[in-house]
Coordinates of C-alpha atoms in Angstrom, one line a residue:
M1424 CA -0.1 0.1 0.4
N1425 CA 3.2 2.7 1.1
R1426 CA 4.7 1.9 -3.1
F1427 CA 1.9 2.0 -4.2
I1428 CA 1.3 5.7 -2.6
V1429 CA 4.4 6.3 -3.1
R1430 CA 4.5 5.7 -7.2
S1431 CA 1.2 7.9 -7.4
V1432 CA 2.7 11.2 -5.7
M1433 CA 5.7 10.5 -7.6
Q1434 CA 4.6 10.2 -11.1
S1435 CA 1.9 12.8 -10.3
H1436 CA 5.6 14.9 -10.0
L1437 CA 7.2 14.1 -12.8
S1438 CA 4.4 13.5 -15.5
N1439 CA 4.9 18.4 -15.0
G1440 CA 8.5 17.9 -15.9
R1441 CA 11.6 17.8 -14.1
S1442 CA 13.2 20.7 -13.8
I1443 CA 16.8 21.7 -12.4
S1444 CA 17.0 25.5 -10.3
N1445 CA 20.4 26.6 -9.3
G1446 CA 22.1 23.0 -9.3
H1447 CA 19.2 22.1 -6.9
V1448 CA 17.0 19.1 -8.0
C1449 CA 13.1 20.0 -8.3
S1450 CA 11.6 18.7 -4.5
S1451 CA 9.9 15.6 -6.1
D1452 CA 13.1 14.1 -6.5
I1453 CA 14.4 14.5 -3.6
V1454 CA 10.3 13.3 -2.1
G1455 CA 11.2 9.8 -4.4
R1456 CA 14.9 9.1 -2.2
S1457 CA 13.6 10.3 0.6
L1458 CA 10.2 7.8 0.8
E1459 CA 11.6 4.6 -1.0
L1460 CA 15.1 4.9 2.4
S1461 CA 12.3 6.0 4.3
G1462 CA 10.5 4.5 6.9
Q1463 CA 6.7 4.0 6.9
H1464 CA 6.3 6.8 9.9
N1465 CA 8.2 9.4 7.1
V1466 CA 6.6 7.7 3.8
V1467 CA 2.7 8.7 5.7
M1468 CA 4.4 12.2 7.5
L1469 CA 5.9 12.7 3.6
V1470 CA 2.4 11.8 1.4
R1471 CA 1.5 14.1 4.1
F1472 CA 3.3 17.2 3.2
E1473 CA 3.1 17.0 -0.9
W1474 CA -0.8 16.4 -1.1
R1475 CA -1.2 20.0 0.8
R1476 CA 1.5 21.3 -1.5
M1477 CA -0.3 20.6 -4.0
M1478 CA -3.9 21.7 -2.9
S1479 CA -2.4 24.7 -2.0
S1480 CA -1.3 28.0 -3.6
T1481 CA 0.7 28.9 -0.6
P1482 CA 5.3 28.9 -2.2
A1483 CA 6.8 25.6 -0.7
S1484 CA 9.0 27.1 1.2
V1485 CA 6.9 29.0 3.0
E1486 CA 4.3 25.9 2.8
K1487 CA 7.7 24.8 4.4
A1488 CA 8.4 27.0 7.5
S1489 CA 4.9 26.3 8.2
S1490 CA 4.8 22.6 8.5
G1491 CA 8.3 23.1 10.3
R1492 CA 7.2 25.5 13.9
E1493 CA 3.6 22.9 13.6
E1494 CA 5.7 20.0 13.8
K1495 CA 7.6 21.4 16.6
M1496 CA 4.0 22.9 18.6
E1497 CA 3.3 19.7 18.2
N1498 CA 6.1 17.7 19.8
S1499 CA 6.0 21.0 22.8
V1500 CA 2.2 20.5 23.8
T1501 CA 3.0 16.1 23.1
E1502 CA 5.5 16.7 25.6
E1503 CA 3.5 19.4 28.4
T1504 CA 0.7 17.3 28.0
K1505 CA 2.5 14.0 28.4
G1506 CA 1.1 11.7 31.2
K1507 CA -2.7 13.8 31.6
D1508 CA -6.2 13.5 31.0
S1509 CA -6.8 15.5 27.7
S1510 CA -9.6 17.1 28.7
A1511 CA -7.2 19.4 30.7
L1512 CA -7.0 20.9 27.0
S1513 CA -9.9 23.6 25.8
Y1514 CA -9.9 24.0 21.8
W1515 CA -8.0 24.3 19.1
G1516 CA -5.1 23.0 22.4
I1517 CA -4.7 26.1 23.5
S1518 CA -4.4 25.1 27.9
R1519 CA -6.2 25.9 31.1
P1520 CA -3.9 28.3 32.6
K1521 CA -2.6 26.8 36.3
I1522 CA -5.2 28.1 38.4
T1523 CA -5.1 28.0 42.1
R1524 CA -6.7 28.2 45.5
A1525 CA -5.2 31.5 48.2
D1526 CA -3.0 28.7 49.9
G1527 CA -1.9 27.6 46.9
T1528 CA -3.6 24.3 45.5
D1529 CA -5.3 23.6 42.6
W1530 CA -8.4 24.6 41.5
P1531 CA -11.0 22.2 40.9
W1532 CA -13.2 23.6 39.8
N1533 CA -14.6 24.9 35.7
C1534 CA -18.7 25.5 36.7
F1535 CA -17.0 29.1 38.5
M1536 CA -13.9 30.5 38.9
P1537 CA -11.5 32.1 42.3
W1538 CA -13.2 36.0 41.4
E1539 CA -16.7 34.3 40.9
T1540 CA -16.4 33.9 44.7
Y1541 CA -17.4 35.8 47.3
S1542 CA -18.5 36.0 51.5
A1543 CA -22.3 36.9 51.6
E1544 CA -23.4 40.0 53.3
L1545 CA -25.5 37.8 56.7
S1546 CA -25.8 41.5 58.7
I1547 CA -29.1 42.5 55.3
D1548 CA -32.5 42.2 57.9
L1549 CA -34.7 38.6 57.4
K1550 CA -37.1 39.8 58.4
K1551 CA -38.1 42.1 56.0
R1552 CA -41.8 41.8 54.5
H1553 CA -42.9 43.2 51.7
V1554 CA -46.8 44.1 52.3
P1555 CA -49.3 43.6 50.3
K1556 CA -50.6 47.3 48.8
N1557 CA -53.0 46.4 46.1
F1558 CA -55.0 43.6 43.7
I1559 CA -51.8 42.6 41.8
D1560 CA -50.0 42.3 44.6
K1561 CA -52.5 41.0 47.2
F1562 CA -52.9 37.7 43.9
A1563 CA -48.8 36.7 43.7
F1564 CA -49.0 37.3 47.4
R1565 CA -51.7 34.4 47.4
I1566 CA -50.2 32.1 44.6
V1567 CA -47.0 31.9 46.2
K1568 CA -49.5 31.0 49.4
L1569 CA -51.3 27.9 47.5
L1570 CA -48.1 26.8 45.8
R1571 CA -46.5 26.7 48.4
L1572 CA -49.1 24.4 50.1
P1573 CA -48.0 20.6 48.2
T1574 CA -44.6 21.8 48.9
D1575 CA -45.4 21.6 52.4
I1576 CA -47.3 18.3 52.5
F1577 CA -44.9 16.6 50.2
F1578 CA -41.8 17.2 51.9
Q1579 CA -43.1 17.9 55.5
R1580 CA -39.9 18.3 57.1
R1581 CA -37.3 17.5 55.0
Y1582 CA -35.7 19.9 53.8
G1583 CA -33.1 19.4 52.5
S1584 CA -35.2 17.9 50.0
R1585 CA -37.8 20.6 50.2
A1586 CA -34.6 23.3 49.5
M1587 CA -33.5 21.0 46.0
M1588 CA -37.4 21.9 44.9
L1589 CA -36.7 25.5 45.8
E1590 CA -34.1 25.5 44.7
T1591 CA -34.7 23.9 40.7
V1592 CA -38.0 26.5 40.8
A1593 CA -36.1 29.7 42.2
A1594 CA -33.2 29.7 39.2
V1595 CA -35.8 29.5 36.4
P1596 CA -36.9 33.5 36.8
G1597 CA -33.2 35.1 36.7
M1598 CA -32.8 33.3 33.9
V1599 CA -36.4 33.9 32.4
G1600 CA -35.8 37.6 33.1
G1601 CA -32.5 38.1 31.3
M1602 CA -33.0 35.9 28.7
L1603 CA -36.3 38.3 27.5
L1604 CA -34.6 41.7 28.1
H1605 CA -31.5 40.8 26.8
L1606 CA -34.0 40.0 22.9
K1607 CA -35.3 43.5 24.4
S1608 CA -32.0 45.3 24.2
L1609 CA -31.8 43.9 20.5
R1610 CA -34.7 44.3 18.7
K1611 CA -34.6 47.5 20.6
F1612 CA -31.2 49.2 20.7
Q1613 CA -31.4 50.4 24.4
Q1614 CA -29.3 49.0 27.3
S1615 CA -30.8 47.2 29.8
G1616 CA -29.4 49.3 32.8
G1617 CA -27.5 46.4 34.0
W1618 CA -29.8 44.0 34.5
I1619 CA -30.0 41.9 32.0
K1620 CA -26.5 40.6 33.7
A1621 CA -28.4 40.8 37.8
L1622 CA -31.4 38.6 37.1
L1623 CA -27.8 36.3 35.5
E1624 CA -25.9 36.8 38.3
E1625 CA -29.3 35.4 40.2
A1626 CA -30.2 32.6 37.9
E1627 CA -26.2 32.0 38.8
N1628 CA -26.4 32.1 41.9
E1629 CA -29.8 30.1 42.5
R1630 CA -28.1 27.2 40.2
M1631 CA -24.7 27.0 42.8
H1632 CA -27.4 26.1 45.3
L1633 CA -28.6 23.5 43.6
M1634 CA -25.4 21.9 43.2
T1635 CA -24.9 22.5 47.1
M1636 CA -27.8 20.9 48.2
V1637 CA -28.0 18.4 45.8
E1638 CA -24.2 17.4 46.9
L1639 CA -25.8 17.3 50.4
V1640 CA -29.4 15.9 49.4
K1641 CA -28.5 13.2 47.0
P1642 CA -32.0 13.4 45.5
K1643 CA -33.7 9.9 45.2
W1644 CA -35.3 8.8 41.6
Y1645 CA -38.6 10.2 41.8
E1646 CA -37.3 13.4 43.6
R1647 CA -35.5 13.8 39.7
L1648 CA -38.9 13.2 38.5
L1649 CA -40.9 15.2 40.7
V1650 CA -38.2 18.7 39.2
L1651 CA -38.7 17.7 36.2
T1652 CA -41.9 18.2 35.7
V1653 CA -42.4 21.2 38.0
Q1654 CA -39.7 22.8 35.7
G1655 CA -41.6 22.0 32.9
V1656 CA -44.5 24.1 34.3
F1657 CA -42.8 26.5 35.4
F1658 CA -40.5 28.1 33.3
N1659 CA -43.6 27.9 30.4
A1660 CA -46.1 29.4 32.9
F1661 CA -43.4 31.9 34.4
F1662 CA -42.1 32.9 30.0
V1663 CA -45.7 34.4 29.5
L1664 CA -46.3 35.6 32.7
Y1665 CA -43.5 37.5 32.4
M1666 CA -43.9 39.1 28.3
L1667 CA -47.9 39.9 30.3
S1668 CA -46.8 41.9 32.9
P1669 CA -43.3 42.4 34.6
K1670 CA -44.6 43.0 37.8
L1671 CA -46.4 41.0 38.9
A1672 CA -43.7 38.1 37.6
H1673 CA -41.2 40.8 40.1
R1674 CA -43.6 40.6 43.1
I1675 CA -44.1 37.0 42.7
V1676 CA -40.2 35.5 42.7
G1677 CA -40.0 38.3 46.0
Y1678 CA -42.3 36.1 47.0
L1679 CA -41.4 33.0 46.4
E1680 CA -37.8 34.6 48.6
E1681 CA -40.1 35.1 51.6
E1682 CA -41.3 31.8 51.5
A1683 CA -37.4 30.0 50.8
I1684 CA -36.0 33.1 54.1
H1685 CA -38.9 31.5 56.1
S1686 CA -38.4 27.9 55.2
Y1687 CA -34.3 28.0 55.3
T1688 CA -35.2 29.7 58.9
E1689 CA -37.0 26.1 59.6
Y1690 CA -33.7 24.3 58.1
L1691 CA -31.7 26.2 60.4
K1692 CA -33.7 25.1 63.8
D1693 CA -33.8 22.0 63.0
I1694 CA -29.4 21.5 61.9
E1695 CA -29.3 23.5 65.7
S1696 CA -32.5 21.6 67.8
G1697 CA -30.0 18.4 66.5
A1698 CA -33.1 16.8 64.4
I1699 CA -31.1 17.2 61.3
E1700 CA -27.2 16.4 61.9
N1701 CA -24.4 18.9 60.6
V1702 CA -23.0 17.8 58.8
A1703 CA -19.1 19.4 56.9
A1704 CA -20.0 21.4 54.5
P1705 CA -19.1 20.5 50.4
A1706 CA -16.2 21.7 49.2
I1707 CA -18.1 23.6 46.0
A1708 CA -19.8 25.8 48.7
I1709 CA -17.1 26.3 50.6
D1710 CA -14.8 27.6 47.7
Y1711 CA -17.9 29.5 46.3
W1712 CA -18.7 31.3 49.6
R1713 CA -15.3 31.7 50.5
L1714 CA -16.4 29.5 54.1
P1715 CA -13.2 28.3 55.9
K1716 CA -12.5 25.2 55.8
D1717 CA -14.3 23.2 58.1
A1718 CA -17.2 24.9 58.0
R1719 CA -20.5 22.8 58.5
L1720 CA -24.3 22.8 57.1
K1721 CA -25.2 24.8 59.6
E1722 CA -23.0 27.4 57.6
V1723 CA -23.8 26.7 54.6
I1724 CA -27.8 27.0 54.6
T1725 CA -27.4 30.9 56.9
V1726 CA -25.6 32.0 53.7
I1727 CA -27.7 30.6 50.9
R1728 CA -30.3 32.8 53.5
A1729 CA -28.9 35.4 53.0
D1730 CA -28.5 35.5 49.9
E1731 CA -31.8 34.6 49.5
A1732 CA -32.8 37.6 50.8
H1733 CA -31.3 39.3 49.3
H1734 CA -33.3 37.8 46.0
R1735 CA -36.2 39.2 47.9
D1736 CA -34.9 43.0 47.9
V1737 CA -34.1 42.5 43.8
N1738 CA -37.6 41.3 42.8
H1739 CA -39.3 43.5 45.1
F1740 CA -36.6 46.3 43.6
A1741 CA -37.8 45.8 40.1
S1742 CA -41.5 45.3 40.7
D1743 CA -42.4 48.5 42.1
I1744 CA -39.7 50.6 39.3
H1745 CA -43.2 48.8 37.1
F1746 CA -45.4 50.3 39.4
A1747 CA -44.0 53.0 39.3
G1748 CA -44.5 53.1 35.4
K1749 CA -41.4 52.6 33.8
E1750 CA -39.0 50.5 33.2
L1751 CA -35.4 48.5 34.5
K1752 CA -32.8 50.3 32.3
D1753 CA -34.5 53.6 34.3
A1754 CA -32.8 52.6 37.6
P1755 CA -29.5 51.7 37.9
A1756 CA -29.3 47.2 38.5
P1757 CA -27.6 46.6 41.5
L1758 CA -24.9 43.9 40.8
G1759 CA -22.5 41.9 42.3
Y1760 CA -25.0 40.6 45.5
H1761 CA -25.5 37.6 44.4

């Protein structure tokens, strides 16, 4: 097979004529001699090189120099990644820079980077409530209370599983709102006042709550099925609601966050009473919230509850902006709150 390939390449070059310039034989002669003297590996490499030359309009000298650089780059990449998992390479073989924790150990997460971590603001007022003032407020309040009933019946005091379900739902509004504002910004050629980023930050933060709870709870198959069902229904319902009335949508989320604060407060009470074991905090939570290395479940639930209080304030604020007859872009978004 190799002889046939060599013969084909040589014949294709010989058919174009053999020329001598400045005392040097044309490259087809050189290739022929090299192929006859080389082993199987060199045969394949040289044939591939000649094939690329025939298909390219680039001068031979430039191609040779380029090929030499490519071979050197491939060799260097091979040496660097020798003994490592090939998944460490990113697009086009560009290696990810070495990222470490503050103590110098390797950073294990791809879902977030060290500069995306933060310390939760624990001084936020957890008792603040938005008192329903008009029909929309009362409607939103009643809807949230109605949605809480099946959750209380199904999960009772299994607050880990309840939190997992809660975060699956809570991560949807920020994504829907951010997506629709993004499309509106593109459609109307206008800025969003930072609200796209703020709402997507909220969605990402809620998703990290879920990733943490999954590490703690290990959901059963029927709980996963329930998550799929609830998320499918809630996403589509909230999408339509946000299209029709953003102020009602944000108000509902604000009341949902108030319920989340209540649920996490009850969760903490059970941890403090010993009804729920105060296990070690998952590594992902320690890195994400910059918790002490010996942090326990109590610290994790405390920072999650503080996050929910921030989401409560932001969504009630967004609803108030709409009630004032303005758009979100007219008021600066509270960025960086998580």
